[in-house]
PDB file of C-alpha atoms in Angstrom:
ATOM      1  CA  MET A   1      -8.003  17.587   4.032  1.00 70.00           C
ATOM      2  CA  ALA A   2      -9.515  15.386   1.321  1.00 91.00           C
ATOM      3  CA  VAL A   3     -10.600  11.810   0.220  1.00 94.00           C
ATOM      4  CA  LEU A   4      -8.557  11.125  -2.916  1.00 97.00           C
ATOM      5  CA  GLU A   5      -9.507   8.551  -5.826  1.00 96.00           C
ATOM      6  CA  ILE A   6      -8.032   5.010  -5.254  1.00 97.00           C
ATOM      7  CA  LEU A   7      -6.823   3.506  -8.250  1.00 98.00           C
ATOM      8  CA  GLU A   8      -8.046  -0.078  -8.952  1.00 96.00           C
ATOM      9  CA  PHE A   9      -6.701  -3.271 -10.238  1.00 97.00           C
ATOM     10  CA  PRO A  10      -5.725  -3.440 -13.418  1.00 96.00           C
ATOM     11  CA  ASP A  11      -5.250   0.116 -13.972  1.00 97.00           C
ATOM     12  CA  PRO A  12      -2.033   0.582 -15.589  1.00 97.00           C
ATOM     13  CA  ARG A  13      -0.986   3.485 -13.167  1.00 98.00           C
ATOM     14  CA  LEU A  14      -0.558   0.950 -10.471  1.00 98.00           C
ATOM     15  CA  ARG A  15       2.267  -0.395 -12.374  1.00 98.00           C
ATOM     16  CA  THR A  16       4.302   2.940 -12.376  1.00 98.00           C
ATOM     17  CA  VAL A  17       7.722   2.828 -10.103  1.00 98.00           C
ATOM     18  CA  ALA A  18       7.476   5.725  -7.627  1.00 98.00           C
ATOM     19  CA  LYS A  19      10.058   8.381  -7.517  1.00 98.00           C
ATOM     20  CA  PRO A  20      12.034   9.417  -4.055  1.00 98.00           C
ATOM     21  CA  VAL A  21      10.812  12.301  -2.354  1.00 98.00           C
ATOM     22  CA  LYS A  22      13.529  15.144  -2.792  1.00 97.00           C
ATOM     23  CA  THR A  23      12.114  17.494  -0.076  1.00 97.00           C
ATOM     24  CA  VAL A  24       9.552  16.845   2.707  1.00 98.00           C
ATOM     25  CA  ASP A  25       7.748  20.245   2.641  1.00 98.00           C
ATOM     26  CA  ASP A  26       4.001  21.579   3.353  1.00 97.00           C
ATOM     27  CA  ARG A  27       2.917  19.751   0.061  1.00 97.00           C
ATOM     28  CA  ILE A  28       4.125  16.381   0.851  1.00 98.00           C
ATOM     29  CA  ARG A  29       2.710  17.108   4.439  1.00 98.00           C
ATOM     30  CA  LYS A  30      -0.961  17.843   3.099  1.00 98.00           C
ATOM     31  CA  LEU A  31      -0.842  14.852   0.741  1.00 98.00           C
ATOM     32  CA  ILE A  32      -0.015  12.444   3.754  1.00 98.00           C
ATOM     33  CA  ASP A  33      -3.027  14.329   5.619  1.00 98.00           C
ATOM     34  CA  ASP A  34      -5.250  13.491   2.469  1.00 98.00           C
ATOM     35  CA  MET A  35      -3.721   9.991   2.292  1.00 98.00           C
ATOM     36  CA  PHE A  36      -4.831   9.295   5.857  1.00 98.00           C
ATOM     37  CA  ASP A  37      -8.159  10.316   5.276  1.00 97.00           C
ATOM     38  CA  THR A  38      -8.605   8.313   2.329  1.00 98.00           C
ATOM     39  CA  MET A  39      -7.391   5.396   4.208  1.00 98.00           C
ATOM     40  CA  TYR A  40      -9.641   5.861   7.106  1.00 97.00           C
ATOM     41  CA  GLU A  41     -12.533   6.564   5.031  1.00 96.00           C
ATOM     42  CA  ALA A  42     -12.252   3.445   2.493  1.00 96.00           C
ATOM     43  CA  PRO A  43     -11.419   1.935   5.452  1.00 95.00           C
ATOM     44  CA  GLY A  44      -7.967   0.320   5.399  1.00 96.00           C
ATOM     45  CA  ILE A  45      -4.893   0.143   7.407  1.00 97.00           C
ATOM     46  CA  GLY A  46      -2.342   1.144   4.699  1.00 98.00           C
ATOM     47  CA  LEU A  47      -1.989   3.337   1.545  1.00 98.00           C
ATOM     48  CA  ALA A  48       0.869   4.157  -0.583  1.00 98.00           C
ATOM     49  CA  ALA A  49       1.047   7.292  -2.656  1.00 98.00           C
ATOM     50  CA  SER A  50       0.901   5.269  -6.088  1.00 98.00           C
ATOM     51  CA  GLN A  51      -2.539   4.042  -5.203  1.00 98.00           C
ATOM     52  CA  VAL A  52      -4.006   7.623  -5.213  1.00 98.00           C
ATOM     53  CA  ASN A  53      -2.077   8.399  -8.611  1.00 98.00           C
ATOM     54  CA  VAL A  54       0.873  10.243  -6.920  1.00 98.00           C
ATOM     55  CA  HIS A  55       4.052   8.286  -7.720  1.00 98.00           C
ATOM     56  CA  GLU A  56       6.402   9.556  -5.047  1.00 98.00           C
ATOM     57  CA  GLN A  57       7.944   7.240  -2.561  1.00 98.00           C
ATOM     58  CA  ILE A  58       5.075   7.792   0.354  1.00 98.00           C
ATOM     59  CA  VAL A  59       3.418   5.394   2.596  1.00 98.00           C
ATOM     60  CA  VAL A  60       0.837   5.742   5.378  1.00 98.00           C
ATOM     61  CA  ILE A  61      -0.270   2.990   7.625  1.00 98.00           C
ATOM     62  CA  ASP A  62      -2.282   2.614  10.809  1.00 98.00           C
ATOM     63  CA  THR A  63      -2.586  -1.117  12.126  1.00 96.00           C
ATOM     64  CA  SER A  64      -4.388   0.060  15.618  1.00 95.00           C
ATOM     65  CA  GLU A  65      -8.038  -0.767  15.835  1.00 92.00           C
ATOM     66  CA  ASP A  66      -8.821   3.088  17.291  1.00 95.00           C
ATOM     67  CA  ARG A  67      -6.575   4.773  14.569  1.00 94.00           C
ATOM     68  CA  SER A  68      -4.420   6.158  17.256  1.00 96.00           C
ATOM     69  CA  GLU A  69      -1.103   4.750  15.660  1.00 96.00           C
ATOM     70  CA  PRO A  70      -0.467   6.354  12.282  1.00 98.00           C
ATOM     71  CA  LEU A  71       2.870   5.815  10.976  1.00 98.00           C
ATOM     72  CA  VAL A  72       4.432   7.769   8.104  1.00 98.00           C
ATOM     73  CA  PHE A  73       7.141   5.987   5.835  1.00 98.00           C
ATOM     74  CA  ILE A  74       8.802   8.738   3.064  1.00 98.00           C
ATOM     75  CA  ASN A  75      11.419   6.918   1.001  1.00 98.00           C
ATOM     76  CA  PRO A  76      11.206   3.586   2.749  1.00 98.00           C
ATOM     77  CA  GLU A  77      14.070   0.986   2.498  1.00 98.00           C
ATOM     78  CA  ILE A  78      13.532  -2.576   3.448  1.00 97.00           C
ATOM     79  CA  SER A  79      15.981  -4.970   4.315  1.00 96.00           C
ATOM     80  CA  VAL A  80      15.338  -8.598   5.047  1.00 95.00           C
ATOM     81  CA  LEU A  81      17.017  -9.883   8.215  1.00 93.00           C
ATOM     82  CA  ASP A  82      16.765 -13.538   7.672  1.00 87.00           C
ATOM     83  CA  HIS A  83      14.954 -15.887   5.297  1.00 85.00           C
ATOM     84  CA  ASP A  84      11.959 -16.966   7.726  1.00 90.00           C
ATOM     85  CA  THR A  85       8.741 -16.351   6.038  1.00 92.00           C
ATOM     86  CA  PHE A  86       5.091 -16.485   7.079  1.00 91.00           C
ATOM     87  CA  GLN A  87       1.805 -16.547   5.114  1.00 95.00           C
ATOM     88  CA  TYR A  88      -0.950 -13.783   5.528  1.00 94.00           C
ATOM     89  CA  ASP A  89      -4.259 -13.331   3.963  1.00 95.00           C
ATOM     90  CA  GLU A  90      -3.962  -9.843   2.131  1.00 96.00           C
ATOM     91  CA  GLY A  91      -6.185  -7.506   0.717  1.00 96.00           C
ATOM     92  CA  CYS A  92      -6.025  -4.346  -0.718  1.00 98.00           C
ATOM     93  CA  LEU A  93      -7.843  -1.015  -1.304  1.00 98.00           C
ATOM     94  CA  SER A  94      -6.817  -1.174  -5.122  1.00 98.00           C
ATOM     95  CA  VAL A  95      -8.451  -4.548  -5.292  1.00 97.00           C
ATOM     96  CA  PRO A  96     -11.440  -4.411  -3.106  1.00 95.00           C
ATOM     97  CA  GLY A  97     -13.309  -7.423  -1.844  1.00 94.00           C
ATOM     98  CA  PHE A  98     -10.437  -9.950  -2.707  1.00 96.00           C
ATOM     99  CA  TYR A  99      -8.315 -11.833  -0.311  1.00 96.00           C
ATOM    100  CA  GLU A 100      -5.347 -13.970  -0.856  1.00 96.00           C
ATOM    101  CA  THR A 101      -2.587 -15.831   1.098  1.00 96.00           C
ATOM    102  CA  VAL A 102       0.970 -14.291   0.296  1.00 96.00           C
ATOM    103  CA  GLU A 103       4.215 -15.576   1.917  1.00 95.00           C
ATOM    104  CA  ARG A 104       6.395 -12.864   2.827  1.00 95.00           C
ATOM    105  CA  PRO A 105       9.845 -12.503   4.924  1.00 95.00           C
ATOM    106  CA  GLN A 106       8.951 -12.444   8.746  1.00 92.00           C
ATOM    107  CA  HIS A 107      11.778 -10.272   9.805  1.00 93.00           C
ATOM    108  CA  ILE A 108      12.683  -6.947   8.211  1.00 96.00           C
ATOM    109  CA  ARG A 109      14.105  -3.722   8.928  1.00 98.00           C
ATOM    110  CA  VAL A 110      12.896  -0.192   7.252  1.00 98.00           C
ATOM    111  CA  LYS A 111      14.459   2.952   7.291  1.00 98.00           C
ATOM    112  CA  ALA A 112      12.511   5.909   6.283  1.00 98.00           C
ATOM    113  CA  LEU A 113      11.817   9.446   6.830  1.00 98.00           C
ATOM    114  CA  ASP A 114       8.794  10.401   8.948  1.00 98.00           C
ATOM    115  CA  ARG A 115       6.221  13.761   8.221  1.00 97.00           C
ATOM    116  CA  ASN A 116       8.967  16.213   9.075  1.00 97.00           C
ATOM    117  CA  GLY A 117      11.788  14.566   7.184  1.00 97.00           C
ATOM    118  CA  ASP A 118      13.400  13.052  10.094  1.00 98.00           C
ATOM    119  CA  ALA A 119      15.260   9.882   9.469  1.00 98.00           C
ATOM    120  CA  PHE A 120      14.077   6.508  11.404  1.00 98.00           C
ATOM    121  CA  GLU A 121      14.539   2.781  11.349  1.00 98.00           C
ATOM    122  CA  MET A 122      12.305   0.359  12.916  1.00 97.00           C
ATOM    123  CA  THR A 123      12.191  -3.725  12.965  1.00 97.00           C
ATOM    124  CA  PRO A 124       8.465  -4.491  12.902  1.00 96.00           C
ATOM    125  CA  GLU A 125       6.843  -7.614  13.298  1.00 90.00           C
ATOM    126  CA  GLY A 126       3.227  -9.410  12.466  1.00 90.00           C
ATOM    127  CA  LEU A 127       0.580  -7.256  10.627  1.00 93.00           C
ATOM    128  CA  LEU A 128       2.850  -4.198  10.566  1.00 96.00           C
ATOM    129  CA  ALA A 129       5.604  -5.953   8.769  1.00 95.00           C
ATOM    130  CA  VAL A 130       3.373  -7.421   6.316  1.00 95.00           C
ATOM    131  CA  CYS A 131       1.616  -4.023   5.624  1.00 97.00           C
ATOM    132  CA  ILE A 132       4.749  -2.181   5.198  1.00 98.00           C
ATOM    133  CA  GLN A 133       6.151  -5.000   2.781  1.00 98.00           C
ATOM    134  CA  HIS A 134       2.876  -4.592   0.844  1.00 98.00           C
ATOM    135  CA  GLU A 135       2.541  -0.798   0.761  1.00 98.00           C
ATOM    136  CA  ASN A 136       6.194  -0.770  -0.396  1.00 98.00           C
ATOM    137  CA  ASP A 137       5.433  -3.034  -3.095  1.00 98.00           C
ATOM    138  CA  HIS A 138       3.114  -0.446  -4.412  1.00 98.00           C
ATOM    139  CA  LEU A 139       5.914   2.108  -4.822  1.00 98.00           C
ATOM    140  CA  LEU A 140       7.758  -0.512  -6.920  1.00 98.00           C
ATOM    141  CA  GLY A 141       4.603  -0.953  -9.177  1.00 98.00           C
ATOM    142  CA  LYS A 142       3.918  -4.517  -7.701  1.00 98.00           C
ATOM    143  CA  LEU A 143       0.410  -5.704  -6.262  1.00 97.00           C
ATOM    144  CA  PHE A 144      -0.228  -8.624  -3.650  1.00 97.00           C
ATOM    145  CA  VAL A 145      -1.778 -10.388  -6.833  1.00 97.00           C
ATOM    146  CA  ASP A 146       1.527 -10.704  -8.457  1.00 97.00           C
ATOM    147  CA  TYR A 147       2.245 -13.239  -5.587  1.00 96.00           C
ATOM    148  CA  ILE A 148      -0.551 -15.382  -6.348  1.00 95.00           C
ATOM    149  CA  SER A 149      -1.024 -18.095  -9.467  1.00 95.00           C
ATOM    150  CA  PRO A 150      -1.796 -16.578 -13.065  1.00 96.00           C
ATOM    151  CA  LEU A 151      -5.268 -18.543 -13.286  1.00 97.00           C
ATOM    152  CA  LYS A 152      -6.360 -16.704  -9.883  1.00 96.00           C
ATOM    153  CA  ARG A 153      -4.878 -13.282 -10.899  1.00 96.00           C
ATOM    154  CA  ASN A 154      -6.707 -13.243 -14.087  1.00 96.00           C
ATOM    155  CA  ARG A 155      -9.814 -14.381 -12.588  1.00 96.00           C
ATOM    156  CA  ILE A 156      -9.754 -11.290 -10.196  1.00 97.00           C
ATOM    157  CA  ARG A 157      -8.664  -9.140 -13.089  1.00 96.00           C
ATOM    158  CA  GLY A 158     -12.071 -10.223 -15.203  1.00 96.00           C
ATOM    159  CA  LYS A 159     -14.116  -9.632 -11.868  1.00 96.00           C
ATOM    160  CA  MET A 160     -12.541  -6.454 -11.351  1.00 95.00           C
ATOM    161  CA  VAL A 161     -13.025  -5.178 -14.956  1.00 95.00           C
ATOM    162  CA  LYS A 162     -16.772  -6.193 -14.576  1.00 95.00           C
ATOM    163  CA  LEU A 163     -17.060  -4.435 -11.419  1.00 92.00           C
ATOM    164  CA  GLN A 164     -15.648  -1.356 -12.910  1.00 93.00           C
ATOM    165  CA  LYS A 165     -17.892  -1.292 -16.130  1.00 93.00           C
ATOM    166  CA  GLN A 166     -21.002  -1.752 -13.780  1.00 92.00           C
ATOM    167  CA  LYS A 167     -19.864   1.350 -11.638  1.00 87.00           C
ATOM    168  CA  ALA A 168     -19.114   3.469 -14.727  1.00 88.00           C
ATOM    169  CA  ALA A 169     -22.833   2.049 -15.930  1.00 90.00           C
ATOM    170  CA  ASP A 170     -24.539   3.009 -12.734  1.00 91.00           C
ATOM    171  CA  LYS A 171     -22.900   6.506 -12.723  1.00 83.00           C
ATOM    172  CA  ALA A 172     -24.379   6.955 -16.657  1.00 79.00           C
TER     173      ALA A 172
END
């Protein structure tokens, strides 16, 4: 297992739309294991394959305090069950250190494949529902900063570019 590099905003590769996984095989399962290692190391509660520059529809999530509830969503399909929304302060491993309030549907259904390629369905609530929607957005080339005002988004972009330049200078 390995810790993978997480792409950071405004990297244009984060805007790539992920392709469906055709076959759940050992390559996909190894990627899933590496994604969990990467997410836990970061630390985070969700990671989409797009964030590690693999543009396939794979999401890993664990919202538990003790890392005991790992979930895998391959080729997730989300449907909104009603128009009730709620607001949540979201952060992102691809936009480290920044949190903004995002409004999302409260009641969703997700259909996906698990790490063995078996189909399942769930109707998550609360943090898990937010996390699934947030990570699914990554598969569509969308980031949580797309939900905030252009002024805030540009301010975050500027700070991220400055941080990335500083990191590069420190490595040199």
